[in-house]
Amino acid sequence: SQELEQSPQSLIVQEGKNLTINCTSSKTLYGLYWYKQKYGEGLIFLMMLQKGGEEKSHEKITAKLDEKKQQSSLHITASQPSHAGIYLCGAAYSGAGSYQLTFGKGTKLSVIP
Amino acid sequence: DGGITQSPKYLFRKEGQNVTLSCEQNLNHDAMYWYRQDPGQGLRLIYYSQIVNDFQKGDIAEGYSVSREKKESFPLTVTSAQKNPTAFYLCASSITGQRQPQHFGDGTRLSIL
């Protein structure tokens, strides 16, 4: 089974609505990274979470790390068409090689005007 | 502006042919990485390098080769031994040290003729 599961796989929301994307790890997280990707392009780094309970925000996007559940959630408030794209989480695991990240399969977000 | 440049953006390979994908960064990062992305899949690590003249295999290194002769450059060669090379290839770099975020180029899409 996948080490890092993202849910949902895809999401269609109306502009102005809030939404949440989850990323759950089957192993203890050493660090959790959120990226955004537009189709056919590279990944844009959004946020990095390292400690349980940590919460970070970037414009209208907030990410939290729940250490007990080994899960991170990405919340977008008042979604806009510019938020559309694929959101990927990447995890660092202790002992996996300091520099290796394991990625989830991504959540495709569509925002309808 | 600092960043990661991948070229070409699109590449076509004939059967039995080796092709080389270029990745150059001017971020002064020591670590560089190559990932492969297939439709609906997360990123899978091909090779990574933490320092010049040294590199390690990732999860799917078979059929690929790399070199790291300069800090700024980390080219990836897709050899004829790679039986299913059609994919989107992403190069990334980061500062060394644990839990540093990776920053990505815009990718190269490789297709088989």
CSV table of C-alpha atoms in Angstrom, one decimal:
chain,number,residue,atom,x,y,z
A,1,SER,CA,0.0,0.0,0.0
A,2,GLN,CA,1.0,3.6,-0.5
A,3,GLU,CA,3.1,5.2,2.3
A,4,LEU,CA,1.5,8.6,1.7
A,5,GLU,CA,-2.2,8.8,0.9
A,6,GLN,CA,-3.9,11.9,-0.3
A,7,SER,CA,-7.6,12.5,-0.3
A,8,PRO,CA,-9.7,13.3,-2.1
A,9,GLN,CA,-8.1,12.4,-5.5
A,10,SER,CA,-10.0,15.2,-7.1
A,11,LEU,CA,-12.2,18.0,-6.0
A,12,ILE,CA,-14.5,20.4,-7.8
A,13,VAL,CA,-15.6,23.5,-5.9
A,14,GLN,CA,-17.5,26.7,-6.7
A,15,GLU,CA,-15.5,29.9,-6.4
A,16,GLY,CA,-15.7,31.3,-2.9
A,17,LYS,CA,-16.1,28.0,-1.2
A,18,ASN,CA,-13.7,26.6,1.4
A,19,LEU,CA,-12.0,23.2,0.9
A,20,THR,CA,-9.7,20.8,2.7
A,21,ILE,CA,-7.2,18.3,1.3
A,22,ASN,CA,-5.7,15.6,3.5
A,23,CYS,CA,-2.3,13.8,3.4
A,24,THR,CA,-1.9,10.7,5.7
A,25,SER,CA,1.3,8.8,6.3
A,26,SER,CA,1.6,5.2,7.3
A,27,LYS,CA,5.0,5.9,8.9
A,28,THR,CA,6.3,8.5,11.4
A,29,LEU,CA,6.8,11.8,9.6
A,30,TYR,CA,10.0,13.7,9.9
A,31,GLY,CA,8.8,16.6,7.8
A,32,LEU,CA,5.8,17.3,5.5
A,33,TYR,CA,5.9,19.5,2.4
A,34,TRP,CA,3.1,20.9,0.3
A,35,TYR,CA,3.5,21.7,-3.4
A,36,LYS,CA,1.2,23.0,-6.1
A,37,GLN,CA,1.5,21.9,-9.7
A,38,LYS,CA,-0.2,23.2,-12.8
A,39,TYR,CA,-0.6,20.7,-15.6
A,40,GLY,CA,2.6,20.2,-17.6
A,41,GLU,CA,4.6,22.4,-15.3
A,42,GLY,CA,6.9,22.0,-12.3
A,43,LEU,CA,6.1,22.0,-8.6
A,44,ILE,CA,5.8,25.2,-6.7
A,45,PHE,CA,6.8,24.9,-3.0
A,46,LEU,CA,4.0,26.1,-0.7
A,47,MET,CA,4.8,25.2,2.9
A,48,MET,CA,6.9,22.9,5.1
A,49,LEU,CA,5.7,21.5,8.4
A,50,GLN,CA,8.1,19.9,10.9
A,51,LYS,CA,6.5,19.7,14.3
A,52,GLY,CA,3.3,18.3,15.5
A,53,GLY,CA,0.7,20.9,15.9
A,54,GLU,CA,2.5,23.3,13.6
A,55,GLU,CA,0.3,25.5,11.4
A,56,LYS,CA,1.5,27.7,8.6
A,57,SER,CA,-0.3,30.0,6.2
A,58,HIS,CA,0.4,31.4,2.8
A,59,GLU,CA,-2.2,33.9,1.5
A,60,LYS,CA,-5.5,32.0,1.8
A,61,ILE,CA,-3.9,28.6,2.2
A,62,THR,CA,-3.3,27.1,5.6
A,63,ALA,CA,-1.6,23.8,6.4
A,64,LYS,CA,-1.5,21.9,9.7
A,65,LEU,CA,0.4,18.9,11.0
A,66,ASP,CA,-1.3,16.4,13.3
A,67,GLU,CA,1.5,14.3,14.8
A,68,LYS,CA,-0.8,11.8,16.5
A,69,LYS,CA,-2.6,11.0,13.3
A,70,GLN,CA,0.6,11.4,11.1
A,71,GLN,CA,-1.6,13.5,8.9
A,72,SER,CA,-1.5,17.0,7.4
A,73,SER,CA,-4.4,19.0,6.1
A,74,LEU,CA,-4.3,21.8,3.6
A,75,HIS,CA,-7.2,24.2,3.8
A,76,ILE,CA,-8.1,26.9,1.2
A,77,THR,CA,-10.4,29.7,2.3
A,78,ALA,CA,-12.7,31.4,-0.2
A,79,SER,CA,-11.3,29.5,-3.2
A,80,GLN,CA,-10.5,31.3,-6.5
A,81,PRO,CA,-9.8,30.1,-10.0
A,82,SER,CA,-6.1,30.8,-9.4
A,83,HIS,CA,-6.1,28.0,-6.8
A,84,ALA,CA,-6.9,25.4,-9.4
A,85,GLY,CA,-4.2,22.8,-10.0
A,86,ILE,CA,-2.7,19.6,-8.5
A,87,TYR,CA,-1.7,19.7,-4.8
A,88,LEU,CA,1.0,17.2,-3.8
A,89,CYS,CA,2.3,16.4,-0.4
A,90,GLY,CA,5.8,15.1,0.1
A,91,ALA,CA,7.1,13.4,3.3
A,92,ALA,CA,10.5,13.1,4.8
A,93,TYR,CA,11.1,10.0,6.8
A,94,SER,CA,13.9,9.7,9.3
A,95,GLY,CA,16.5,7.1,8.1
A,96,ALA,CA,15.2,7.2,4.5
A,97,GLY,CA,18.2,9.2,3.4
A,98,SER,CA,18.1,12.8,4.6
A,99,TYR,CA,17.3,14.2,1.3
A,100,GLN,CA,14.7,11.8,0.0
A,101,LEU,CA,11.0,12.7,-0.2
A,102,THR,CA,8.1,10.4,-0.8
A,103,PHE,CA,5.2,12.0,-2.6
A,104,GLY,CA,1.5,11.3,-2.6
A,105,LYS,CA,-0.4,10.9,-5.9
A,106,GLY,CA,-1.8,14.4,-5.7
A,107,THR,CA,-5.3,16.0,-5.4
A,108,LYS,CA,-6.6,17.7,-8.5
A,109,LEU,CA,-8.5,20.8,-7.7
A,110,SER,CA,-10.9,22.6,-10.1
A,111,VAL,CA,-12.6,25.9,-9.1
A,112,ILE,CA,-15.7,26.8,-11.0
A,113,PRO,CA,-16.2,30.6,-11.5
B,1,ASP,CA,16.5,35.6,-10.9
B,2,GLY,CA,17.7,32.3,-9.4
B,3,GLY,CA,16.1,29.1,-10.4
B,4,ILE,CA,16.2,25.7,-12.1
B,5,THR,CA,16.3,25.4,-15.8
B,6,GLN,CA,15.3,22.2,-17.6
B,7,SER,CA,15.7,21.7,-21.3
B,8,PRO,CA,14.3,20.8,-23.6
B,9,LYS,CA,10.6,21.1,-22.6
B,10,TYR,CA,9.6,18.4,-25.1
B,11,LEU,CA,11.8,15.5,-26.3
B,12,PHE,CA,11.2,12.6,-28.6
B,13,ARG,CA,13.1,9.4,-28.6
B,14,LYS,CA,13.4,6.7,-31.2
B,15,GLU,CA,13.6,3.1,-30.2
B,16,GLY,CA,17.1,2.0,-29.1
B,17,GLN,CA,18.3,5.6,-28.7
B,18,ASN,CA,19.8,7.3,-25.6
B,19,VAL,CA,18.6,10.8,-24.8
B,20,THR,CA,19.9,13.3,-22.3
B,21,LEU,CA,17.8,15.7,-20.3
B,22,SER,CA,19.5,18.9,-19.1
B,23,CYS,CA,19.1,20.4,-15.6
B,24,GLU,CA,21.0,23.6,-14.5
B,25,GLN,CA,20.5,25.6,-11.3
B,26,ASN,CA,21.9,28.9,-10.1
B,27,LEU,CA,20.6,28.7,-6.6
B,28,ASN,CA,24.0,27.5,-5.2
B,29,HIS,CA,22.3,24.3,-3.9
B,30,ASP,CA,24.5,21.3,-3.2
B,31,ALA,CA,21.8,18.7,-3.6
B,32,MET,CA,20.0,17.9,-6.8
B,33,TYR,CA,17.4,15.3,-7.8
B,34,TRP,CA,15.6,13.7,-10.7
B,35,TYR,CA,12.1,12.5,-10.5
B,36,ARG,CA,9.7,10.8,-12.9
B,37,GLN,CA,6.0,11.6,-12.9
B,38,ASP,CA,3.4,9.4,-14.7
B,39,PRO,CA,-0.3,10.3,-15.1
B,40,GLY,CA,-2.2,10.0,-11.9
B,41,GLN,CA,1.0,9.0,-10.0
B,42,GLY,CA,3.1,10.8,-7.5
B,43,LEU,CA,6.7,11.6,-8.2
B,44,ARG,CA,9.2,8.7,-8.1
B,45,LEU,CA,12.9,9.4,-7.4
B,46,ILE,CA,15.4,8.3,-10.0
B,47,TYR,CA,18.7,9.6,-8.8
B,48,TYR,CA,20.0,12.2,-6.4
B,49,SER,CA,23.3,13.9,-5.7
B,50,GLN,CA,24.3,15.5,-2.5
B,51,ILE,CA,27.7,16.8,-3.7
B,52,VAL,CA,29.7,17.1,-6.9
B,53,ASN,CA,31.1,13.8,-8.3
B,54,ASP,CA,28.8,11.8,-6.1
B,55,PHE,CA,25.3,10.5,-6.7
B,56,GLN,CA,23.0,7.7,-5.4
B,57,LYS,CA,20.3,5.6,-7.0
B,58,GLY,CA,16.7,6.3,-6.1
B,59,ASP,CA,13.7,4.0,-6.3
B,60,ILE,CA,13.6,3.5,-10.1
B,61,ALA,CA,17.2,4.0,-11.3
B,62,GLU,CA,17.3,1.1,-13.8
B,63,GLY,CA,17.6,2.3,-17.4
B,64,TYR,CA,18.9,5.8,-16.3
B,65,SER,CA,22.3,7.3,-15.7
B,66,VAL,CA,23.5,10.6,-14.3
B,67,SER,CA,26.6,12.6,-13.8
B,68,ARG,CA,27.5,15.5,-11.5
B,69,GLU,CA,30.7,17.1,-12.7
B,70,LYS,CA,29.6,20.6,-11.8
B,71,LYS,CA,27.6,21.9,-8.8
B,72,GLU,CA,25.2,23.7,-11.2
B,73,SER,CA,24.5,20.8,-13.5
B,74,PHE,CA,22.9,17.3,-13.1
B,75,PRO,CA,22.1,15.8,-16.5
B,76,LEU,CA,20.0,12.7,-16.8
B,77,THR,CA,20.4,10.1,-19.6
B,78,VAL,CA,17.5,7.9,-20.5
B,79,THR,CA,19.1,4.8,-22.0
B,80,SER,CA,17.7,2.3,-24.4
B,81,ALA,CA,17.5,-0.1,-21.5
B,82,GLN,CA,14.6,1.9,-20.1
B,83,LYS,CA,11.7,0.1,-21.7
B,84,ASN,CA,9.0,2.5,-20.7
B,85,PRO,CA,10.5,6.0,-20.9
B,86,THR,CA,7.5,8.0,-21.8
B,87,ALA,CA,6.9,10.3,-18.8
B,88,PHE,CA,7.3,13.8,-17.4
B,89,TYR,CA,10.7,14.3,-15.8
B,90,LEU,CA,11.3,16.8,-13.1
B,91,CYS,CA,14.6,18.1,-11.7
B,92,ALA,CA,14.9,19.6,-8.2
B,93,SER,CA,17.5,21.1,-6.0
B,94,SER,CA,17.9,21.9,-2.3
B,95,ILE,CA,20.2,23.2,0.4
B,96,THR,CA,21.9,20.3,2.1
B,97,GLY,CA,20.8,19.4,5.6
B,98,GLN,CA,17.8,17.5,6.7
B,99,ARG,CA,14.3,18.7,6.0
B,100,GLN,CA,15.2,21.4,3.5
B,101,PRO,CA,12.5,22.0,0.9
B,102,GLN,CA,13.2,21.0,-2.7
B,103,HIS,CA,12.7,23.5,-5.5
B,104,PHE,CA,11.7,22.2,-8.9
B,105,GLY,CA,12.3,23.1,-12.6
B,106,ASP,CA,9.5,23.2,-15.2
B,107,GLY,CA,10.0,19.7,-16.4
B,108,THR,CA,10.8,17.8,-19.6
B,109,ARG,CA,8.1,15.7,-21.3
B,110,LEU,CA,9.7,12.7,-23.1
B,111,SER,CA,7.8,10.7,-25.7
B,112,ILE,CA,8.7,7.7,-27.8
B,113,LEU,CA,8.4,7.9,-31.6
